[in-house]
Structures are given as structure tokens and as C-alpha cells.
Coordinates of C-alpha atoms and ligand atoms in Angstrom, one line a residue:
X1 CA -17.8 -18.3 13.7
X2 CA -16.1 -15.6 15.8
X3 CA -15.7 -16.3 19.5
X4 CA -16.7 -13.2 21.4
X5 CA -15.7 -14.5 24.8
X6 CA -13.7 -11.7 26.5
X7 CA -10.1 -12.4 27.4
X8 CA -9.4 -12.5 31.2
X9 CA -8.0 -9.0 30.9
X10 CA -11.0 -7.7 29.1
X11 CA -13.3 -9.4 31.6
X12 CA -11.4 -7.7 34.4
X13 CA -11.7 -4.3 32.8
X14 CA -15.4 -4.8 32.1
X15 CA -16.1 -5.8 35.7
X16 CA -14.1 -2.8 37.0
X17 CA -16.1 -0.3 34.7
X18 CA -19.4 -2.1 35.5
X19 CA -18.8 -1.6 39.3
X20 CA -17.7 2.0 38.7
X21 CA -20.9 2.8 36.8
X22 CA -23.3 1.0 39.1
X23 CA -21.6 2.2 42.3
X24 CA -20.4 5.6 41.5
X25 CA -22.5 7.0 38.7
X26 CA -26.0 5.5 39.0
X27 CA -26.5 6.6 42.7
X28 CA -25.5 10.2 41.9
X29 CA -28.2 10.4 39.2
X30 CA -30.9 10.1 41.9
X31 CA -29.8 13.5 43.1
X32 CA -29.2 15.2 39.7
X33 CA -31.6 16.9 37.3
X34 CA -33.0 14.2 35.0
X35 CA -31.5 16.0 32.0
X36 CA -28.2 16.8 33.7
X37 CA -25.1 17.0 31.4
X38 CA -22.4 17.4 34.0
X39 CA -21.5 16.5 37.6
X40 CA -21.0 19.0 40.5
X41 CA -17.3 20.1 40.3
X42 CA -16.3 18.3 43.5
X43 CA -17.8 15.0 42.4
X44 CA -16.3 15.4 38.9
X45 CA -12.8 15.9 40.4
X46 CA -13.3 12.9 42.8
X47 CA -14.4 10.5 40.0
X48 CA -11.7 11.6 37.5
X49 CA -9.2 10.7 40.2
X50 CA -10.8 7.3 40.6
X51 CA -10.7 6.8 36.8
X52 CA -7.0 7.8 36.8
X53 CA -6.3 5.1 39.5
X54 CA -8.0 2.6 37.3
X55 CA -5.6 3.6 34.4
X56 CA -8.5 4.5 32.1
X57 CA -8.1 8.3 31.7
X58 CA -8.6 9.1 28.0
X59 CA -9.8 5.5 27.6
X60 CA -10.3 5.7 23.9
X61 CA -7.0 7.4 23.0
X62 CA -4.0 5.4 21.6
X63 CA -0.9 4.9 23.6
X64 CA 1.1 7.2 21.3
X65 CA -0.8 10.2 22.6
X66 CA -0.9 9.1 26.2
X67 CA -4.1 7.0 26.3
X68 CA -4.2 3.4 27.5
X69 CA -4.1 2.1 23.9
X70 CA -7.0 -0.3 24.2
X71 CA -8.0 -2.3 21.1
X72 CA -11.3 -1.7 19.5
X73 CA -13.0 -4.8 21.0
X74 CA -12.0 -3.8 24.5
X75 CA -13.2 -0.2 23.9
X76 CA -16.5 -1.7 22.6
X77 CA -17.0 -3.9 25.6
X78 CA -16.3 -0.9 27.9
X79 CA -18.6 1.4 26.0
X80 CA -21.4 -1.2 26.5
X81 CA -20.9 -0.8 30.3
X82 CA -20.2 2.9 30.5
X83 CA -23.5 3.8 28.9
X84 CA -25.7 1.9 31.4
X85 CA -26.9 4.9 33.3
X86 CA -29.4 7.7 32.7
X87 CA -27.1 10.1 30.9
X88 CA -25.2 7.2 29.3
X89 CA -26.0 7.8 25.6
X90 CA -24.7 11.3 25.0
X91 CA -23.0 12.1 28.3
X92 CA -21.3 8.8 29.0
X93 CA -20.2 8.8 32.7
X94 CA -20.4 12.6 32.5
X95 CA -17.1 12.7 30.7
X96 CA -15.0 11.5 33.7
X97 CA -13.2 9.0 31.5
X98 CA -12.0 11.8 29.3
X99 CA -10.9 11.2 25.7
X100 CA -10.9 13.5 22.7
X101 CA -13.9 12.0 21.1
X102 CA -12.7 13.5 17.9
X103 CA -10.2 10.9 16.7
X104 CA -9.4 13.2 13.7
X105 CA -6.5 14.7 15.6
X106 CA -4.8 11.5 16.6
X107 CA -2.9 11.4 13.3
X108 CA -2.6 15.1 12.8
X109 CA 0.6 17.1 12.6
X110 CA 2.7 17.6 15.8
X111 CA 1.6 21.3 15.8
X112 CA -2.1 20.4 15.7
X113 CA -1.6 17.8 18.4
X114 CA 0.3 20.2 20.7
X115 CA -2.1 23.1 20.1
X116 CA -5.5 21.2 20.2
X117 CA -5.3 17.5 20.9
X118 CA -3.2 17.4 24.1
X119 CA -5.1 20.3 25.7
X120 CA -8.3 18.5 24.8
X121 CA -7.0 15.3 26.4
X122 CA -6.0 17.3 29.5
X123 CA -9.6 18.6 29.7
X124 CA -8.5 22.2 29.0
X125 CA -10.2 22.5 25.5
X126 CA -13.4 21.3 23.9
X127 CA -13.8 20.5 20.2
X128 CA -16.8 19.9 18.0
X129 CA -17.1 18.3 14.5
X130 CA -18.7 20.4 11.8
X131 CA -19.7 18.5 8.7
X132 CA -23.5 18.8 8.2
X133 CA -25.0 21.9 6.5
X134 CA -28.5 23.4 6.0
X135 CA -28.3 21.8 2.5
X136 CA -28.2 18.3 4.0
X137 CA -26.2 15.9 6.2
X138 CA -26.9 12.5 4.7
X139 CA -24.9 13.1 1.5
X140 CA -22.2 15.6 2.6
X141 CA -20.0 14.9 -0.4
X142 CA -22.7 16.7 -2.6
X143 CA -24.2 19.0 0.1
X144 CA -21.2 20.8 1.6
X145 CA -21.2 24.4 0.3
X146 CA -19.0 26.1 2.9
X147 CA -16.0 27.1 0.9
X148 CA -12.4 27.6 1.9
X149 CA -10.3 29.7 -0.5
X150 CA -6.5 29.8 -0.3
X151 CA -5.0 33.3 0.3
X152 CA -1.2 33.2 0.7
X153 CA -0.4 31.2 3.9
X154 CA -4.1 31.3 5.0
X155 CA -7.4 29.9 4.0
X156 CA -10.5 32.2 4.0
X157 CA -13.8 30.4 4.9
X158 CA -17.3 31.4 4.1
X159 CA -20.6 29.5 4.6
X160 CA -22.7 27.9 7.3
X161 CA -23.2 24.6 9.2
X162 CA -26.2 23.2 10.9
X163 CA -26.7 20.7 13.8
X164 CA -23.2 21.0 15.1
X165 CA -23.3 19.6 18.7
X166 CA -21.6 21.6 21.5
X167 CA -20.2 24.4 19.3
X168 CA -21.5 27.0 21.7
X169 CA -19.1 25.6 24.4
X170 CA -16.3 24.5 22.1
X171 CA -12.9 26.1 21.6
X172 CA -12.5 24.8 18.1
X173 CA -14.3 23.0 15.3
X174 CA -13.0 20.3 13.0
X175 CA -14.6 21.7 9.9
X176 CA -15.1 20.1 6.5
X177 CA -15.1 22.8 3.7
X178 CA -15.1 22.7 0.0
X179 CA -11.7 23.7 -1.5
X180 CA -12.2 22.2 -4.9
X181 CA -14.8 20.9 -7.3
X182 CA -18.2 19.3 -6.6
X183 CA -18.1 15.8 -5.0
X184 CA -16.0 14.0 -2.5
X185 CA -12.6 15.0 -3.8
X186 CA -13.3 18.7 -3.4
X187 CA -13.4 18.6 0.5
X188 CA -10.7 19.5 3.0
X189 CA -10.6 19.3 6.8
X190 CA -9.4 22.2 9.0
X191 CA -9.3 23.1 12.7
X192 CA -11.0 26.4 13.1
X193 CA -11.0 28.2 16.4
X194 CA -14.5 29.3 17.6
X195 CA -13.0 32.7 18.8
X196 CA -11.8 33.5 15.2
X197 CA -13.2 36.7 13.7
X198 CA -16.2 35.9 11.6
X199 CA -17.0 32.6 13.3
X200 CA -20.6 33.0 14.7
X201 CA -22.8 30.6 16.7
X202 CA -26.0 31.9 15.3
X203 CA -28.3 29.9 17.5
X204 CA -28.7 26.7 19.6
X205 CA -31.4 24.5 18.2
X206 CA -33.6 22.9 20.9
X207 CA -34.1 19.2 20.2
X208 CA -35.3 16.0 22.1
X209 CA -31.9 15.9 23.7
X210 CA -31.4 18.6 26.3
X211 CA -27.6 18.4 26.6
X212 CA -25.0 19.2 24.0
X213 CA -27.5 21.3 22.0
X214 CA -26.8 21.3 18.3
X215 CA -26.1 24.7 16.8
X216 CA -26.2 26.7 13.6
X217 CA -22.9 28.3 12.6
X218 CA -21.9 30.9 10.1
X219 CA -18.5 31.7 8.7
X220 CA -17.9 35.2 7.4
X221 CA -14.3 35.5 6.0
X222 CA -12.9 33.4 8.8
X223 CA -9.1 33.3 8.3
X224 CA -7.3 30.0 9.1
X225 CA -3.6 29.4 8.7
X226 CA -2.6 26.5 6.4
X227 CA -1.0 24.7 9.3
X228 CA -4.5 24.2 10.7
X229 CA -5.4 22.0 7.7
X230 CA -6.0 18.5 9.1
X231 CA -6.2 16.6 5.9
X232 CA -4.4 16.8 2.6
X233 CA -6.3 19.1 0.2
X234 CA -9.2 17.2 -1.3
X235 CA -8.9 14.3 1.2
X236 CA -11.3 15.8 3.9
X237 CA -14.2 13.6 3.0
X238 CA -12.2 10.4 2.9
X239 CA -10.8 11.3 6.3
X240 CA -14.2 12.1 7.7
X241 CA -15.8 9.0 6.3
X242 CA -13.1 6.8 7.8
X243 CA -13.5 8.4 11.2
X244 CA -17.3 8.3 11.0
X245 CA -17.1 4.6 10.2
X246 CA -14.9 4.0 13.2
X247 CA -17.0 6.2 15.4
X248 CA -20.1 4.1 14.5
X249 CA -18.7 1.2 16.6
X250 CA -18.7 2.8 20.0
X251 CA -21.8 4.8 19.0
X252 CA -23.6 1.5 18.4
X253 CA -22.1 -0.1 21.6
X254 CA -23.6 2.7 23.6
X255 CA -27.0 1.9 22.2
X256 CA -26.5 -1.7 23.1
X257 CA -25.5 -0.7 26.7
X258 CA -28.5 1.6 27.2
X259 CA -30.9 -1.0 25.8
X260 CA -29.4 -3.6 28.1
X261 CA -30.0 -1.4 31.1
X262 CA -33.6 -0.7 30.1
X263 CA -34.2 -4.4 29.4
X264 CA -32.8 -5.3 32.9
X265 CA -35.1 -2.7 34.5
X266 CA -38.2 -4.0 32.6
X267 CA -37.4 -7.6 33.4
X268 CA -37.2 -6.8 37.2
X269 CA -40.3 -4.6 37.1
X270 CA -42.3 -7.3 35.3
X271 CA -41.6 -9.7 38.2
X272 CA -42.9 -7.3 40.9
X273 CA -45.7 -5.4 39.2
X274 CA -49.1 -7.1 39.4
X275 CA -52.0 -6.7 37.0
X276 CA -55.2 -8.8 36.8
X277 CA -54.1 -10.8 39.9
X278 CA -50.6 -11.9 38.7
X279 CA -47.2 -10.4 38.0
X280 CA -46.7 -8.8 34.6
X281 CA -44.0 -11.5 34.0
X282 CA -46.8 -14.1 33.9
X283 CA -48.6 -12.3 31.0
X284 CA -47.6 -13.8 27.7
X285 CA -47.8 -10.4 26.0
X286 CA -45.1 -9.1 28.3
X287 CA -43.0 -12.2 28.1
X288 CA -42.9 -11.8 24.3
X289 CA -41.8 -8.2 24.6
X290 CA -38.9 -9.3 26.8
X291 CA -38.0 -12.0 24.3
X292 CA -38.0 -9.5 21.5
X293 CA -35.8 -7.3 23.6
X294 CA -33.4 -10.2 24.1
X295 CA -33.3 -10.8 20.3
X296 CA -32.7 -7.1 19.5
X297 CA -29.9 -6.8 22.1
X298 CA -28.1 -10.0 21.3
X299 CA -28.2 -9.3 17.5
X300 CA -26.9 -5.8 17.9
X301 CA -24.2 -6.9 20.3
X302 CA -22.9 -9.5 17.8
X303 CA -22.9 -7.0 15.0
X304 CA -21.0 -4.4 17.1
X305 CA -18.4 -6.9 18.2
X306 CA -18.0 -8.3 14.7
X307 CA -17.2 -4.8 13.4
X308 CA -14.8 -4.2 16.3
X309 CA -13.0 -7.5 15.6
X310 CA -12.6 -6.6 11.9
X311 CA -11.3 -3.1 12.8
X312 CA -8.7 -4.7 15.2
X313 CA -7.6 -7.1 12.5
X314 CA -7.0 -4.2 10.1
X315 CA -9.7 -5.7 7.7
X316 CA -12.3 -3.5 6.0
X317 CA -15.1 -2.9 8.4
X318 CA -17.2 -0.2 6.8
X319 CA -20.1 -2.5 6.1
X320 CA -19.9 -4.2 9.5
X321 CA -19.9 -0.8 11.2
X322 CA -23.0 0.2 9.2
X323 CA -24.7 -3.0 10.2
X324 CA -23.8 -2.4 13.8
X325 CA -25.0 1.2 13.8
X326 CA -28.2 0.1 12.1
X327 CA -29.0 -2.8 14.3
X328 CA -28.1 -1.1 17.5
X329 CA -29.9 2.2 17.0
X330 CA -33.0 0.7 15.5
X331 CA -33.0 -2.3 17.8
X332 CA -32.1 -0.2 20.8
X333 CA -35.0 2.2 20.1
X334 CA -37.4 -0.8 19.9
X335 CA -36.1 -2.1 23.2
X336 CA -36.4 1.2 25.1
X337 CA -39.9 1.7 23.6
X338 CA -41.0 -1.8 24.8
X339 CA -39.5 -1.1 28.3
X340 CA -41.4 2.2 28.5
X341 CA -44.6 0.3 27.6
X342 CA -43.9 -2.4 30.3
X343 CA -43.5 0.3 32.9
X344 CA -46.8 2.0 32.0
X345 CA -47.1 5.6 33.2
X346 CA -43.8 5.3 35.1
X347 CA -42.1 4.6 31.7
X348 CA -42.7 8.2 30.6
X349 CA -42.1 9.8 34.1
X350 CA -38.8 11.6 34.7
X351 CA -38.5 9.6 38.0
X352 CA -36.9 6.8 35.8
X353 CA -34.2 7.1 33.1
X354 CA -36.5 5.4 30.5
X355 CA -38.0 8.6 29.2
X356 CA -34.6 10.2 28.6
X357 CA -33.3 7.1 26.9
X358 CA -36.5 7.1 24.7
X359 CA -35.9 10.7 23.6
X360 CA -32.1 10.3 23.1
X361 CA -32.4 6.9 21.4
X362 CA -34.7 8.4 18.9
X363 CA -31.9 10.8 17.8
X364 CA -29.6 7.8 17.4
X365 CA -31.5 6.7 14.4
X366 CA -30.6 10.0 12.7
X367 CA -27.2 11.0 14.1
X368 CA -23.9 9.6 12.7
X369 CA -25.6 8.8 9.4
X370 CA -29.3 8.0 9.5
X371 CA -30.7 4.5 9.1
X372 CA -31.3 4.9 5.4
X373 CA -27.7 6.0 4.8
X374 CA -26.5 2.8 6.6
X375 CA -28.8 0.7 4.5
X376 CA -27.4 2.4 1.4
X377 CA -23.8 1.7 2.4
X378 CA -24.6 -2.0 3.0
X379 CA -26.5 -2.3 -0.2
X380 CA -23.6 -0.8 -2.1
X381 CA -21.2 -3.4 -0.7
X382 CA -23.7 -6.1 -1.6
X383 CA -24.5 -4.9 -5.1
X384 CA -21.5 -2.9 -6.1
X385 CA -22.1 -0.7 -9.1
X386 CA -25.6 -2.2 -9.5
X387 CA -26.8 -0.4 -6.4
X388 CA -27.0 3.0 -8.0
X389 CA -26.8 4.6 -11.4
X390 CA -24.3 7.2 -10.3
X391 CA -21.4 6.6 -7.8
X392 CA -19.7 9.8 -8.7
X393 CA -19.7 11.5 -5.3
X394 CA -21.4 9.6 -2.6
Ligands
LIG1 C1 -29.1 16.2 17.8 C2 -28.2 16.1 16.6 C3 -26.9 16.4 16.7 C4 -26.0 16.4 15.6 N1 -24.7 16.6 15.7 C5 -23.9 16.8 14.6 C6 -22.6 17.2 14.7 O1 -22.0 17.4 15.8 N2 -21.9 17.4 13.6 C7 -22.4 17.2 12.3 O2 -21.7 17.5 11.3 N3 -23.7 16.8 12.2 C8 -24.5 16.6 13.3 N4 -25.8 16.2 13.2 C9 -26.3 16.1 11.8 C10 -26.7 14.7 11.4 O3 -25.6 14.0 11.1 C11 -27.7 14.8 10.3 O4 -28.9 15.3 10.8 C12 -27.9 13.6 9.5 O5 -26.7 13.2 8.8 C13 -29.0 13.7 8.5 O6 -28.8 14.9 7.7 P1 -30.1 15.9 7.5 O7 -30.7 16.1 8.9 O8 -29.6 17.0 6.8 O9 -31.1 15.0 6.7 P2 -31.2 14.9 5.1 O10 -29.8 14.6 4.6 O11 -32.0 16.0 4.6 O12 -32.1 13.6 5.0 C14 -33.4 13.5 5.5 C15 -33.8 12.1 5.8 O13 -33.8 11.4 4.5 C16 -33.5 10.1 4.7 N5 -32.6 9.7 3.7 C17 -31.3 10.1 3.4 N6 -30.8 9.5 2.4 C18 -31.7 8.6 1.9 C19 -31.7 7.6 0.9 N7 -30.7 7.4 0.1 N8 -32.9 6.9 0.7 C20 -33.9 7.1 1.6 N9 -33.9 8.0 2.6 C21 -32.9 8.7 2.8 C22 -33.0 9.9 6.1 O14 -33.9 9.4 6.9 C23 -32.7 11.3 6.6 O15 -32.8 11.4 8.0 C24 -26.6 16.2 14.3 C25 -28.0 15.9 14.2 C26 -28.8 15.9 15.3 C27 -30.3 15.7 15.1

């Protein structure tokens, strides 16, 4: 049985971030548009300075690239706190903690770090991650049709991508393109600048989430120098899969954080709102909803921390990350849904953060590998080759 009690240092960091979120971020949200994606510039500057004083600028970056070098468990505990506000799922603390988000560049060449990673960490550049295509996102090893063909020192890229978040505001995309045969070993990762000739953001796609709109992209003879290749040839899928598995841990932690905030609100509301002559909290139907919330949150929290512990130990954690993502996004959605119900009409009003959490948590069951794909990954580890007839490319 793993002991998930935070160390004194972790507890201190968690408390510091909790106070920052509750005292600095939550009060501002009363003044902001309910779907806001950024802070007013003055506030942004002020809060970034406070984060720097806390020593948490670029909080998720390793020490080698100038970040605080926190282990995965500590990052997970902090992500559970940072997400406990209205914009917490997709615009965690409005970005004032910085971070590249796209860990793909942490182990890239010195050239790529100088040109893209460090400016991103300094807040001078924005990147996006372009894997999914109109032909499908669940099974990219088969679906990716965007092709990169070698031409001297360059690669020439043609194709299209769909659902790529933030590309309209990004300076570059980490793009997975096919350089070889069908299947997972035919894919390679590149950094492609959005200003490159032939790179077009065809449209932004309105979805339930109002910030960081996903986009449709087309590539028409986009020329990229070979030094912009992030992975060895044919290793782009493996690199993306490793990064996606790691990314699932903070992604799941954010779901736990938001669910925790919603559950806290519903618990307090149940004590003060009266129906049929007594507080909601005395109605057994409501008590059971709160208990179900507690079960969903505690279960997801344990799965997420279990994955983080394994990642820190250098043990395989792909199955644990899939379990964490599955439990936290599905459980988090159930929690937010119950909290909306407990609040009645207020639950769907933009006066409270619940309706934004409800919309954005719905996306969490699809993004970063839908629920069914997580189930497939877990089943594969349980059943090995018996899980599917063909393991050729997935
Ligand atoms: C708001 C938003 C932002 C996104 N941002 C990005 C981004 O920045 N970069 C990026 O590359 N992608 C991004 N995506 C894409 C996302 O990763 C894909 O939507 C996701 O992987 C599913 O792919 P798909 O939509 O093509 O669905 P499909 O692959 O067509 O699958 C459809 C549905 O089938 C189900 N399914 C899949 N496999 C199985 C199975 N084996 N058994 C049973 N059911 C199955 C799943 O429920 C799935 O949702 C984003 C998506 C959204 C909605």
C-alpha cells in the first residue's frame, strides 16, 4: 500500500499554492467574464511577479531548462490546487505559473531549445501540439495522413490537421507527420512555424469550451529544415505516446482539483439551502450524491497519485496514467454534474463556475485520448495479445 501523505516540503508548497489560488485568483474571477481566458495585463504582471517570488515560475519544467525541477508527485499535488477556480481546467491560474506545457521540447536539440523552448518559457512564444486529423484522433498511428517528404536539407509537408487547440495564436506547432510507411513506425515529429508559407489556419471550431479554440489546419508544401525535426525519423509516434501518457497525469489531477472545488461548493450550499422545511443537507437523496462525489474524488485522487509515484520511480506508468485519466475525467464529470443538480437553477447560471466546469469537464472525457482509448490501453496491459486480433500499429 503506497503512503500518499505529502512530505513537509510538499505540504508547504501545496499550502502556498492553495492560498495563492484562493486569495489571488478566485476573487478576480468575480470581476472577469465567466468565459475569460486571460487576466488584465496589469494583474497578469503582478501575479507573475508573485509566482516568481514563490520560486514556481515554469513550475512544470525540469531544473536543466531553468524550472524548479519538481518531481511528478509534487507537480500532481500542485495541479490539484491550481485548478480549483472557474478557469482552472483549461486556463489554470490564467497561465501565471508559466511552463511550456509541451514537454516535447525538454529533450530536444540545443538549437530547438534556444529557438523555441526558452522563448516559450520566457513567455515570448506560444506553441501548439498537432497530432489529430480529420481522419481521426483516437488511433493516430493509423489515421495520420499528413505527409513530410525529404527534399535535400528540408522536409516538405502536405496535409491537414483538426482540433488543434490554440493554433490561431501559436508561433509554432509540434507536428506529427508521416515520413514512412503505414503504422506507428512511419511517423516523425517536427517543429513547424505557423508563419511558414503554406501553413494555414483554415478556421477555428467553436466548441463547448470558449477559450483556446480548436482549429483546422492545412499544410500546402510547407518547407521545414531538417534541424526542426524533434524525433528521430519514424520515432514520432513513440515520442508523442510517451509525452501523452505523462501529460495524462496533470490532466487528470486538474479534473480532481476542479471536482474537489465543485464538491466543496455543493457541500456548503446543501447546508444553507432549505427545501420542504429543512436544509438540503438533511435530505438523504442529497447526502447520497455528496457521498458519491466523495467516492469519485478519492478514487481518482489515488489513481492519479499512484501514476505519479510510478513515474517518479522510473517504473512503467502507462496503464496507471490511463486509469488516472479515465477515473478523473469520468468521475470528475459525474461530480460536477451532481453539484449542478444540487444547486438547482443556480447550477446552470453563469453567476457560479459550475456551468463552465460542466461544459469543460465534458471535453475532458474526449481530449488527451477518449475514455474508450484509455479502456483499450488498460485492457491491452491486462490481456496482452489476447486483447486484440491485430497489434500492428496501435
Ligand atoms: C476541444 C478539443 C481540443 C483538442 N485539442 C487537440 C490538440 O491540441 N491537438 C491534437 O492533436 N488533438 C486535439 N484534440 C483532438 C482529440 O484528441 C480527439 O478529438 C480525440 O483523440 C478523439 O479523436 P476523434 O475526435 O477523431 O474521434 P474518433 O477517433 O473518430 O473516435 C470517435 C469516438 O469513438 C470512440 N472510440 C475510439 N476508439 C474506440 C474503441 N477502440 N472502442 C470503442 N470506442 C472507441 C471514442 O469515444 C471517440 O471519442 C482536441 C479535441 C477537442 C474536442
